[in-house]
mmCIF file of C-alpha atoms in Angstrom:
data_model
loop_
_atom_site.group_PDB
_atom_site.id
_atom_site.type_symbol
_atom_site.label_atom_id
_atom_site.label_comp_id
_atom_site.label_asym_id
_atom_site.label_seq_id
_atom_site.Cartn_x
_atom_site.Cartn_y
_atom_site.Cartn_z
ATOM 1 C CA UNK C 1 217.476 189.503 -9.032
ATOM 2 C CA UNK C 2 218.718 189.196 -12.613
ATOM 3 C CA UNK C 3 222.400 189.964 -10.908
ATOM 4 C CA UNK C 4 222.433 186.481 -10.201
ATOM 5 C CA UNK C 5 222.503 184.945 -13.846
ATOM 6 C CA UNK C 6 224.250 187.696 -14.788
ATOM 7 C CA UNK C 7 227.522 186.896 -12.669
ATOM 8 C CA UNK C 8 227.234 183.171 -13.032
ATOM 9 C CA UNK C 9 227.201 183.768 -17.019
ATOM 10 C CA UNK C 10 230.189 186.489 -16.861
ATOM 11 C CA UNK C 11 231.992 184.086 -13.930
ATOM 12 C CA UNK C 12 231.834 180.884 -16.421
ATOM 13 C CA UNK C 13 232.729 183.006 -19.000
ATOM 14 C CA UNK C 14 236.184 184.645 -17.180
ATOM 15 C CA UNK C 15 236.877 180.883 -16.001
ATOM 16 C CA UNK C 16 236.799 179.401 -19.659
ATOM 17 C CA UNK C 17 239.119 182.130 -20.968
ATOM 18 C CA UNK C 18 241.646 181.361 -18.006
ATOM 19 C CA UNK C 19 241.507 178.033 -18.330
ATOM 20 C CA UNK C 20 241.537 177.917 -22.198
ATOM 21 C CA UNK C 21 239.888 175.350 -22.393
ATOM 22 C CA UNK C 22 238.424 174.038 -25.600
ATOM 23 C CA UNK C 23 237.131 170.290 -27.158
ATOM 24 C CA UNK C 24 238.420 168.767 -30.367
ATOM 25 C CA UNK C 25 236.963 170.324 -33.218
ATOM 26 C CA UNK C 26 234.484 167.481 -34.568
ATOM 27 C CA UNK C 27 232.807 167.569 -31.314
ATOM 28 C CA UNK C 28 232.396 171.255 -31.392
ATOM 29 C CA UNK C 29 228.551 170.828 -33.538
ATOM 30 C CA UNK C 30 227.198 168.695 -30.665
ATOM 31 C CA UNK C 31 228.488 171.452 -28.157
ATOM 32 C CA UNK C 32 226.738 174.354 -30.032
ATOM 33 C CA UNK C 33 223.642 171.874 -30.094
ATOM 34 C CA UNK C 34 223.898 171.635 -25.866
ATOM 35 C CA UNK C 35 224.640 175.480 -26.055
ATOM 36 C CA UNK C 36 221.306 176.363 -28.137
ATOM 37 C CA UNK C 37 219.285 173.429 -25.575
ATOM 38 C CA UNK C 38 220.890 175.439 -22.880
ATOM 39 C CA UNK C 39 219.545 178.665 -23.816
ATOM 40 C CA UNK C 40 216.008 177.383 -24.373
ATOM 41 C CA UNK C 41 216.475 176.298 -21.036
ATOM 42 C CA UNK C 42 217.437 179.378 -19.742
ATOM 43 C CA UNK C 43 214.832 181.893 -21.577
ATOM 44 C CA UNK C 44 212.369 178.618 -20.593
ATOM 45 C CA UNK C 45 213.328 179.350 -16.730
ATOM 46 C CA UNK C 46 212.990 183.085 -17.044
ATOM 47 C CA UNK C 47 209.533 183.013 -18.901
ATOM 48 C CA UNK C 48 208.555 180.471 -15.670
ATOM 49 C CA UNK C 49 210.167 182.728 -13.385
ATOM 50 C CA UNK C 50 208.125 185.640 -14.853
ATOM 51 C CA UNK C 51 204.708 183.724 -14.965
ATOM 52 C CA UNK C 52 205.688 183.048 -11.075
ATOM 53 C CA UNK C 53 205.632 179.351 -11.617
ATOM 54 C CA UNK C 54 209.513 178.737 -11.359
ATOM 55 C CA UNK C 55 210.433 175.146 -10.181
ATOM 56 C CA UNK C 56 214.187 174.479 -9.457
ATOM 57 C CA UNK C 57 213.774 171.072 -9.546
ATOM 58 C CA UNK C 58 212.204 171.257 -13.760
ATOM 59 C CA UNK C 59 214.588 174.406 -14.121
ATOM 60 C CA UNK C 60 217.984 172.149 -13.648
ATOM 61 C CA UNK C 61 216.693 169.120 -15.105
ATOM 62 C CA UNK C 62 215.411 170.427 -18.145
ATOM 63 C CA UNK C 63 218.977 172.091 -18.154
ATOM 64 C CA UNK C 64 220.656 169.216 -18.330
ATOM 65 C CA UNK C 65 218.147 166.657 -19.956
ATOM 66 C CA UNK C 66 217.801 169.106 -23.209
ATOM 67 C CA UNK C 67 221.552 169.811 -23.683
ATOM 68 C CA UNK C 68 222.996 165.751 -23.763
ATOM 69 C CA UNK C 69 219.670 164.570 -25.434
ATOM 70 C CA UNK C 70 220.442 167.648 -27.868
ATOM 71 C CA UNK C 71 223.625 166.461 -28.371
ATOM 72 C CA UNK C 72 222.933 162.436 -28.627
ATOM 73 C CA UNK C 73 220.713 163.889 -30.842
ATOM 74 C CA UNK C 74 223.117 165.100 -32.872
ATOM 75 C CA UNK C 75 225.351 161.873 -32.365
ATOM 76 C CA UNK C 76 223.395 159.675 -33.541
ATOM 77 C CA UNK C 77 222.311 161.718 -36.756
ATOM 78 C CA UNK C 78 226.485 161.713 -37.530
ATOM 79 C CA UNK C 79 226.167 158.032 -37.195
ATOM 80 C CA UNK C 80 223.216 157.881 -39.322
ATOM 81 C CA UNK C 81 224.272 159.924 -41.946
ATOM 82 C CA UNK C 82 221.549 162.163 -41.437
ATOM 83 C CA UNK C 83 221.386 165.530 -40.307
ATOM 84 C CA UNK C 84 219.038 164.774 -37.404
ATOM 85 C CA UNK C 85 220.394 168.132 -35.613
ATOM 86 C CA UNK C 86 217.906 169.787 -37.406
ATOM 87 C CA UNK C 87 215.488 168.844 -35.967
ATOM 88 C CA UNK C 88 217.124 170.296 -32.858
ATOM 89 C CA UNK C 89 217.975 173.243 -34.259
ATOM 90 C CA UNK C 90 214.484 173.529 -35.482
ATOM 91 C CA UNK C 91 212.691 172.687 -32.262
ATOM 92 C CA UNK C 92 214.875 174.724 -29.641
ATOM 93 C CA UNK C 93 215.011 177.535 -32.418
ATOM 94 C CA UNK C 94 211.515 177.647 -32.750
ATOM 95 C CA UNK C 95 210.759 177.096 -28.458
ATOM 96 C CA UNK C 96 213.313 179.821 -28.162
ATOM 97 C CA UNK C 97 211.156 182.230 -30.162
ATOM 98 C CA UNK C 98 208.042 182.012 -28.234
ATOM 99 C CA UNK C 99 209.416 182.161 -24.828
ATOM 100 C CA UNK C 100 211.209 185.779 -25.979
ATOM 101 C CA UNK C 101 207.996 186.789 -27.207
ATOM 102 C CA UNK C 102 206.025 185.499 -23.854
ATOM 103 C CA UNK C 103 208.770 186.809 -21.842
ATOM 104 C CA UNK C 104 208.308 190.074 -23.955
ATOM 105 C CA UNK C 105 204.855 190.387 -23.945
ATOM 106 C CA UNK C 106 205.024 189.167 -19.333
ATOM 107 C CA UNK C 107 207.366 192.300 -19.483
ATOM 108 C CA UNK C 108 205.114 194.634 -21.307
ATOM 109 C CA UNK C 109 201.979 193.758 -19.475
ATOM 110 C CA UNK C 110 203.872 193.906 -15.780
ATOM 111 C CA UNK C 111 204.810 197.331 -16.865
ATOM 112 C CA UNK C 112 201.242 198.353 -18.246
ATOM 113 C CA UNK C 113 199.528 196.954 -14.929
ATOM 114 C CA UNK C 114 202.551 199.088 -12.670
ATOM 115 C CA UNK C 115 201.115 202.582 -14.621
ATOM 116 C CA UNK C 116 197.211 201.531 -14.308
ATOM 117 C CA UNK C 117 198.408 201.106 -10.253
ATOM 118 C CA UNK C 118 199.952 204.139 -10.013
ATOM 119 C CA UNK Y 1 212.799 184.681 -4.645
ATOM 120 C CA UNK Y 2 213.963 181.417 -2.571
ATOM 121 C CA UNK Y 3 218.122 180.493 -2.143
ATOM 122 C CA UNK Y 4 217.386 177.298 -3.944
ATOM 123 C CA UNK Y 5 216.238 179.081 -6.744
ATOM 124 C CA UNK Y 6 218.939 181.526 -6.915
ATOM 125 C CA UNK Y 7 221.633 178.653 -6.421
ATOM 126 C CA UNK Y 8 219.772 177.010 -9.743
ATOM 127 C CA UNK Y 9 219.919 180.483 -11.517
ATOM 128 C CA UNK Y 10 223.353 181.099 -11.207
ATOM 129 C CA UNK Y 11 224.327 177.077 -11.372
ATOM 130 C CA UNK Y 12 222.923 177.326 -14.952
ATOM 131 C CA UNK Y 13 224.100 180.750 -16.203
ATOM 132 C CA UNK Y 14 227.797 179.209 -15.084
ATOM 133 C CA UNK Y 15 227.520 176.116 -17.355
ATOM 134 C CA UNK Y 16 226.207 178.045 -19.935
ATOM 135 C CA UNK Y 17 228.453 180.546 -19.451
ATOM 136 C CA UNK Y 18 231.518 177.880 -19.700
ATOM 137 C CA UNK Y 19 230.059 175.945 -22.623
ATOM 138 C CA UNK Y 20 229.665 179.382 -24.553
ATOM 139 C CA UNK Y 21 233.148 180.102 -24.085
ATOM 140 C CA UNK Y 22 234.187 176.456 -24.150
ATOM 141 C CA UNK Y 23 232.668 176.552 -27.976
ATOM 142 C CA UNK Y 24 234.060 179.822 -28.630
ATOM 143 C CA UNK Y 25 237.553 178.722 -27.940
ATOM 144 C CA UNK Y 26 237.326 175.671 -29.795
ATOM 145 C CA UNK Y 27 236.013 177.456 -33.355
ATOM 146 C CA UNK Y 28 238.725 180.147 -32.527
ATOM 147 C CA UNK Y 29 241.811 177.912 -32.242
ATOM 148 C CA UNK Y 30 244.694 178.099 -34.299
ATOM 149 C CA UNK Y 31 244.785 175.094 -36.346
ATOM 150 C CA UNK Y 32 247.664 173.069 -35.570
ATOM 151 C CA UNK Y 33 247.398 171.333 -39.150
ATOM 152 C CA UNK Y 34 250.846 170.892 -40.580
ATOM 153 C CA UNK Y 35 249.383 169.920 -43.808
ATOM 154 C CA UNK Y 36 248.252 173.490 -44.482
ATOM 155 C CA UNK Y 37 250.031 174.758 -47.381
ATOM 156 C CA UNK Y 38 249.643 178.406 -48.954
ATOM 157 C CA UNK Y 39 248.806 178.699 -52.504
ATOM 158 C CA UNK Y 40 252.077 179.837 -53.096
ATOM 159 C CA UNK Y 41 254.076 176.602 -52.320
ATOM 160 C CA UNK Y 42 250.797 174.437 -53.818
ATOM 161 C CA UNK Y 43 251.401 176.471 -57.304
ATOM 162 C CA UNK Y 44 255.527 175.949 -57.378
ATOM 163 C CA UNK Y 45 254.899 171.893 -56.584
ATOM 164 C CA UNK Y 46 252.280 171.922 -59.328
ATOM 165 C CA UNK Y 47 254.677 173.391 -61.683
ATOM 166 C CA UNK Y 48 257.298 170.933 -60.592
ATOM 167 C CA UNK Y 49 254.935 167.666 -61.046
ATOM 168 C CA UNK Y 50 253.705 169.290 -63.984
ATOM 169 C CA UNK Y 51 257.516 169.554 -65.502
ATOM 170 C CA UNK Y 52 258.298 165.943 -64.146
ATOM 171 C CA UNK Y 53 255.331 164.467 -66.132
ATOM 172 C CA UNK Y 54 257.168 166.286 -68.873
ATOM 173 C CA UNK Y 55 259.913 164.525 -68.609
ATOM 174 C CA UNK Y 56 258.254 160.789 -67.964
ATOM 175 C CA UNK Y 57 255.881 161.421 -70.795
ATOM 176 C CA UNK Y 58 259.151 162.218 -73.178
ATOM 177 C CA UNK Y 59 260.647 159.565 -71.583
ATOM 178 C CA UNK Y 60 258.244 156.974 -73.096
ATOM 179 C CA UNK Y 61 258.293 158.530 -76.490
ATOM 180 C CA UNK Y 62 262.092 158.009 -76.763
ATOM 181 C CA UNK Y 63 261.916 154.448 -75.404
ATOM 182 C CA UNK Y 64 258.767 153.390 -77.581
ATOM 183 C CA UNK Y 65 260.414 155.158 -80.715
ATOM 184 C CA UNK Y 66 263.817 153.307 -79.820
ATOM 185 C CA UNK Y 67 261.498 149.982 -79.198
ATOM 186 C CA UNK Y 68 260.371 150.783 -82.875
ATOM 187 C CA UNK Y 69 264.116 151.078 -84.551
ATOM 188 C CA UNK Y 70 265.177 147.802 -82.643
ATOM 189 C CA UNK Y 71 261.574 145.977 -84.083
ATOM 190 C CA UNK Y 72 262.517 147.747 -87.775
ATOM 191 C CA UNK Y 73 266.052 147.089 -88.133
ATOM 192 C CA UNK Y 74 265.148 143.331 -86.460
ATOM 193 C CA UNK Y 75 265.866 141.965 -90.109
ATOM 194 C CA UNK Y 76 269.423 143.628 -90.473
ATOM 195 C CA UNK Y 77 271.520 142.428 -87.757
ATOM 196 C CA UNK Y 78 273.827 145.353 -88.692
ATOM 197 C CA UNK Y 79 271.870 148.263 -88.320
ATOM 198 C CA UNK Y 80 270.332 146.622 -85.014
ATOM 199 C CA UNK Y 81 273.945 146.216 -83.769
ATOM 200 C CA UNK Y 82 274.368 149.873 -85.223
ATOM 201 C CA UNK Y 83 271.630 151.015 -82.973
ATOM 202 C CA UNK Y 84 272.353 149.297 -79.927
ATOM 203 C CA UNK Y 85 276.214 150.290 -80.310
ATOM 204 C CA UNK Y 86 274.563 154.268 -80.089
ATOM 205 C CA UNK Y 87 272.320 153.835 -76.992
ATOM 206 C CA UNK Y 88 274.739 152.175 -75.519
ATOM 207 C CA UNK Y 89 277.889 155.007 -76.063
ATOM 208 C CA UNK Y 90 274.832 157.424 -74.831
ATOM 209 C CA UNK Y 91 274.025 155.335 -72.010
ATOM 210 C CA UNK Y 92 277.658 155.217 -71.130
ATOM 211 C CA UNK Y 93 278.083 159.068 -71.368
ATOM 212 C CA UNK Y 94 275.579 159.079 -68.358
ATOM 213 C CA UNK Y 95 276.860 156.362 -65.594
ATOM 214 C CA UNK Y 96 280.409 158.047 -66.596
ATOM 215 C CA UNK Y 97 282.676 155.586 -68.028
ATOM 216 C CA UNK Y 98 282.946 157.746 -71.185
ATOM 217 C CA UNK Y 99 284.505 161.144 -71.567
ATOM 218 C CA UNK Y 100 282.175 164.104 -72.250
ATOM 219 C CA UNK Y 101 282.719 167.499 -74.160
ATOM 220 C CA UNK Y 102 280.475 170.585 -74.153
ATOM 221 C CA UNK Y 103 280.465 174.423 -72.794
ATOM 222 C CA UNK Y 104 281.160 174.418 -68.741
ATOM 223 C CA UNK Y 105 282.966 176.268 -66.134
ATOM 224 C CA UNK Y 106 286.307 175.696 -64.619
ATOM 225 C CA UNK Y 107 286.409 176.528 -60.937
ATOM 226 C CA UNK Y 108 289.949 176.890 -59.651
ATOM 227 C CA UNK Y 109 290.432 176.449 -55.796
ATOM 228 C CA UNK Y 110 293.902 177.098 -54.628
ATOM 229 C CA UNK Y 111 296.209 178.687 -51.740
ATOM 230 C CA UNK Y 112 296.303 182.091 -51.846
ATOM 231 C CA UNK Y 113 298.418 184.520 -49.434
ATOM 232 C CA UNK Y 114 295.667 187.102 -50.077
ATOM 233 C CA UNK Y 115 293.370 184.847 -48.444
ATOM 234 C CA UNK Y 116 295.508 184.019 -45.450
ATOM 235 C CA UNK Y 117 296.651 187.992 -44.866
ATOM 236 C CA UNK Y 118 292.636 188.481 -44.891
ATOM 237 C CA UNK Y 119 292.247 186.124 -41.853
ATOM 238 C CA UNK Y 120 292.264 182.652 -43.858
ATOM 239 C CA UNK Y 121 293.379 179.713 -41.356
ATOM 240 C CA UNK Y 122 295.020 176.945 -43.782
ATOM 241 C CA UNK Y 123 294.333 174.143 -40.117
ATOM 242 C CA UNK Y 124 290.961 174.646 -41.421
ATOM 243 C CA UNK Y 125 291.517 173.233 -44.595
ATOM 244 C CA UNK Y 126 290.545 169.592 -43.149
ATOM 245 C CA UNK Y 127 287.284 170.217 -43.719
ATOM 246 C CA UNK Y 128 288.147 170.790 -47.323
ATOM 247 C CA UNK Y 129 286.560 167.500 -48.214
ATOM 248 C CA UNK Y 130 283.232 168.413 -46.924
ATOM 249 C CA UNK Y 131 282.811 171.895 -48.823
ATOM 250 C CA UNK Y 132 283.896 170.380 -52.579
ATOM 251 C CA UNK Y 133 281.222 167.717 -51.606
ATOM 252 C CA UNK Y 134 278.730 171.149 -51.075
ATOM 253 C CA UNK Y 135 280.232 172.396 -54.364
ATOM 254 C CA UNK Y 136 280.057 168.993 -56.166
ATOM 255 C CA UNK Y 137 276.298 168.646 -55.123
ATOM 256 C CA UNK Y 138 275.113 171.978 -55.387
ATOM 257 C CA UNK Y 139 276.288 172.034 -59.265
ATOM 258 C CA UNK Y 140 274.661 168.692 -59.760
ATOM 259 C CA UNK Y 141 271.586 169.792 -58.854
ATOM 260 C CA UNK Y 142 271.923 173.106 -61.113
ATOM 261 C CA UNK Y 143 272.327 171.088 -64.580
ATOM 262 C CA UNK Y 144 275.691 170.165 -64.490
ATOM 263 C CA UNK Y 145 275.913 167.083 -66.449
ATOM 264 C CA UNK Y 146 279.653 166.128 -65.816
ATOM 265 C CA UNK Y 147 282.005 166.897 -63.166
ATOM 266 C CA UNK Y 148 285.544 165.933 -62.459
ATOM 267 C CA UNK Y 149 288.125 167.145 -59.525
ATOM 268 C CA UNK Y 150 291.596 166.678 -60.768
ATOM 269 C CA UNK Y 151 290.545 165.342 -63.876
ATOM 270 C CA UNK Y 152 289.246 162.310 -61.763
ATOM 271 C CA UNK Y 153 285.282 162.189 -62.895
ATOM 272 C CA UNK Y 154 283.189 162.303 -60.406
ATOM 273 C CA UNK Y 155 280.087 159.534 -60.727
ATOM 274 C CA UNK Y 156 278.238 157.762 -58.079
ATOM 275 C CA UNK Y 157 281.106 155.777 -56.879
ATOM 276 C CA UNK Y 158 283.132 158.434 -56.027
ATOM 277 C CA UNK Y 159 284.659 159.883 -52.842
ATOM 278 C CA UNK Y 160 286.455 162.853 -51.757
ATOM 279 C CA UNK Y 161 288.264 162.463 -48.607
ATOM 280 C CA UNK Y 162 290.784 164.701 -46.848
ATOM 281 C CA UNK Y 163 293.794 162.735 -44.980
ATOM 282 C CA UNK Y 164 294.862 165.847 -43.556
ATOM 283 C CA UNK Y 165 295.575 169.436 -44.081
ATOM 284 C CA UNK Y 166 298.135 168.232 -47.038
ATOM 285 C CA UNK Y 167 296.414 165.641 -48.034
ATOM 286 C CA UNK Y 168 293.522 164.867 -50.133
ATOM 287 C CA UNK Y 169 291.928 161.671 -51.873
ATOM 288 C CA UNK Y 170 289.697 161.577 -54.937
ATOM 289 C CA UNK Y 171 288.416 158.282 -56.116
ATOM 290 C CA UNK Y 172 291.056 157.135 -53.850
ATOM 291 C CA UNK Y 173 293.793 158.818 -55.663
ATOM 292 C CA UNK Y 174 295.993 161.496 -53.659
ATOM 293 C CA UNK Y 175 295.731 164.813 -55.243
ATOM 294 C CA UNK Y 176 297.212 167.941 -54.114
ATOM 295 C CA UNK Y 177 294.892 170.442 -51.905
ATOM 296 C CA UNK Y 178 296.570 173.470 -52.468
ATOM 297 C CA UNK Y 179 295.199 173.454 -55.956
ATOM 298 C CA UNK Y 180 292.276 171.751 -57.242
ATOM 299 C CA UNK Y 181 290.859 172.373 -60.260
ATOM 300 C CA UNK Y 182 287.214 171.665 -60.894
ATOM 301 C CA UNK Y 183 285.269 170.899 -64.617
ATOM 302 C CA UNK Y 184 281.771 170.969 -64.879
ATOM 303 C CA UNK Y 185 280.040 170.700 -68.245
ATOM 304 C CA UNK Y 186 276.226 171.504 -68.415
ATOM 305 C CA UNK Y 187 274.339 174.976 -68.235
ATOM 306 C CA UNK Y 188 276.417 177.742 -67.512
ATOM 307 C CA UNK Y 189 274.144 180.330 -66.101
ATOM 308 C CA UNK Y 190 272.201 177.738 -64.002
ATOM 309 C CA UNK Y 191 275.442 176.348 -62.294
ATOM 310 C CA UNK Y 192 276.767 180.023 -61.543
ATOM 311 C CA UNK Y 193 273.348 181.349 -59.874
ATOM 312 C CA UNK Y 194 274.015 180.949 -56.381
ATOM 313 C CA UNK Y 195 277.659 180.137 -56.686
ATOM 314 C CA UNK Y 196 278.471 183.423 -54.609
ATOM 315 C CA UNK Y 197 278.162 181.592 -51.564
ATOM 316 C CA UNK Y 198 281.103 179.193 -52.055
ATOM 317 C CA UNK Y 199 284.446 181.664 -52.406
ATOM 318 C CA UNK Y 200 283.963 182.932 -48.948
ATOM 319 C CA UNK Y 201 283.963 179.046 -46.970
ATOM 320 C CA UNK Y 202 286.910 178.590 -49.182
ATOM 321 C CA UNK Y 203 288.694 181.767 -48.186
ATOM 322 C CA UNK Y 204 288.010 181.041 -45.014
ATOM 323 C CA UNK Y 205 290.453 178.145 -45.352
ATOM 324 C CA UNK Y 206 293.141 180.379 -47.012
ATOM 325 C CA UNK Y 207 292.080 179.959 -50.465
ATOM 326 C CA UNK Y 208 290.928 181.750 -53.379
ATOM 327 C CA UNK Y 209 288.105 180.827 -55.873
ATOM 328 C CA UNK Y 210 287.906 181.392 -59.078
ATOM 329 C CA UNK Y 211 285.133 180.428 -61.929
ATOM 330 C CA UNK Y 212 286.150 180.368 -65.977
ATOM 331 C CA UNK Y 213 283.368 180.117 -68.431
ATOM 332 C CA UNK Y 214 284.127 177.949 -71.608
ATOM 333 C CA UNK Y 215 281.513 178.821 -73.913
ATOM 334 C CA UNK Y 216 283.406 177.142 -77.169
ATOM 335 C CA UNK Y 217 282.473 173.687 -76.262
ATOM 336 C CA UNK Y 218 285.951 172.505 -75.877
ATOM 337 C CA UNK Y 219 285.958 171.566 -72.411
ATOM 338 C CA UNK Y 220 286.709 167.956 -71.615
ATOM 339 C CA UNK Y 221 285.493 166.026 -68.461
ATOM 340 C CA UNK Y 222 288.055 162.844 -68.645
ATOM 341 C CA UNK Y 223 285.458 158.876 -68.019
ATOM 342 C CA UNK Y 224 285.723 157.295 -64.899
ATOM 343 C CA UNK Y 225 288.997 155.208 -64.997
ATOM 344 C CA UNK Y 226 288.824 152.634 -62.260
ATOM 345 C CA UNK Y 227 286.817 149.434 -63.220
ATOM 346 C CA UNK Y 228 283.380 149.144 -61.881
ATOM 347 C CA UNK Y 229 282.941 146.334 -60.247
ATOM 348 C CA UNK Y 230 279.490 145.138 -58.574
ATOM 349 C CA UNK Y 231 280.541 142.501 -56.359
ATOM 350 C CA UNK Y 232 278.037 143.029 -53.881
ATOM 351 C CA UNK Y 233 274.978 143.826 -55.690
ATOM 352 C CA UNK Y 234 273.079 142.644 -59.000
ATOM 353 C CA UNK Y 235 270.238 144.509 -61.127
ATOM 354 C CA UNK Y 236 267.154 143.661 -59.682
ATOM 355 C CA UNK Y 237 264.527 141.476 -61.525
ATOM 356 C CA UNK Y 238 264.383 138.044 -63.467
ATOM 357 C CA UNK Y 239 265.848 139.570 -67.010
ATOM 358 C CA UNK Y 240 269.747 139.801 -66.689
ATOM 359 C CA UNK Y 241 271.360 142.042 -69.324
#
């Protein structure tokens, strides 16, 4: 079933570049903040998905809780004068990391256990 | 896997999907900054502050070193009055009021059945007022230092009007269009680059256009004749000369 994130992704993408749409630049760090919560998200969902412990409900939440608290995040370091998005980039960076490698290493062993079966 | 799922899956990949391409457009975008300025341009106004500095920093030597020879020749009233007698024939040179000598060009504008036969239209020649004003400020700002039409100097007072096809005014005189000739005394070379654009509006109107150097020094630009009278307006400030 990985058709299905597959065409939402290329279908978002198609419908940005038609619409052109774009934000003013000095907002354009806290969207690349949301994007990078976003993908943790994502790879988080897969790794779930692949562990067979997938919950919607977590799935969209986390979705949208990590990307605006990402981005307040980053907000509120501006206002601060520090660069708190680090710590965002840091976390998510790092979170992104380990669910490749555990969605990696779910991959491998699914494949192992398929050519002990056979 | 279950609908609800799926419907998730593909609800996320489309925002992400967006915001990717959302952000992409955004770091993409032509800058619409109008204050962007190539090198280029940002090099030719340095040069240009740089040489008006120049000028403001010789500026204050000549006014401290004339404050100097007023302070020094404070004692004798003579060579004070002396001095003062100087600026002001110098100052004079420059609002106008006195006549000026020095190496210049003599542009002569005047009918010319060459000009007509070549598809001139003298009717045009109304607008004859507004192409000497071209003329008179494109050699002002190429280092002319004097200029007179007619032998009527032209300062900041003046005007150059045309009543009609026959008639034009200068400093509210009536001078003849069919042949006007112009003086201007400053750099040569400088007032000539660029001056190939002129004879063609001007046989346009039926005339012809022609450009004399004086190199000798002898040519004359006649002061400003009619009295200057401010009876509208009074230098600025609490010291009155």
């Amino acid at each position: 079933m990985i058709w299905i994130p597959v065409f939402g992704l290329v279908l978002g993408v198609l419908l940005g570049f038609s619409f052109n749409l774009y934000i003013p630049l000095q907002y354009s760090s806290y969207l690349s903040i949301a994007i990078l919560a976003a993908l943790d998200t994502v790879f988080g969902g897969i790794r779930a998905s692949l562990e067979k412990h997938f919950d919607s409900s977590v799935f969209i939440s986390g979705f949208f809780f990590n990307t605006l608290l990402a981005a307040l995040l980053a907000f509120i370091g501006v206002q601060l004068g520090v660069d708190l998005y680090l710590a965002a980039v840091f976390a998510f960076g790092v979170r992104l990391f380990n669910n490749l490698a555990s969605i990696r290493r779910l991959i491998v062993n699914r494949s192992r256990s398929q050519e002990k079966n056979s | 896997m279950q609908t609800k799922h799926k419907v998730s899956l593909f609800l996320v990949s489309f925002l992400l999907g967006s915001m990717l391409t959302v952000q992409f457009s955004t770091v993409h975008r032509p800058r619409e900054d109008n204050n962007v300025v190539d090198n280029v341009q940002l090099n030719a106004e340095l040069a240009t502050e740089k040489d008006r500095q120049k000028f403001y920093n010789s500026e204050i030597d000549r006014l401290e070193q004339q404050v100097n020879t007023y302070q020094n020749k404070q004692g004798n009233r003579e060579e004070l009055a002396k001095a003062m007698a100087d600026d002001l024939d110098k100052i004079k040179g420059l609002a106008g009021v006195k006549p000026l000598k020095g190496n210049g060009i003599i542009i002569t504008i005047e009918d010319s059945f060459d000009a007509i036969a070549a598809g001139g239209d003298p009717s045009k020649a109304a607008s004859l007022d507004y192409y000497l004003y071209q003329l008179i400020n494109y050699l002002n700002g190429n280092d002319a230092q004097a200029i007179s039409v007619e032998n009527h100097r032209i300062i900041s007072l003046s005007s150059i009007r045309s009543i009609s096809m026959n008639n034009l005014q200068v400093n509210a005189v009536m001078i003849n269009p069919k042949s006007i000739t112009i003086k201007a005394v400053g750099n040569i070379e400088q007032m000539k680059i660029g001056m190939n654009l002129f004879p063609q509006f001007f046989r346009e109107m039926g005339k012809d256009f022609k450009i004399t150097d004086v190199t000798n020094g002898s040519l004359t630009i006649p002061a400003y004749d009619a009295p200057v009278e401010f009876k509208y307006a009074q230098p600025e400030g609490d010291k009155k000369l």
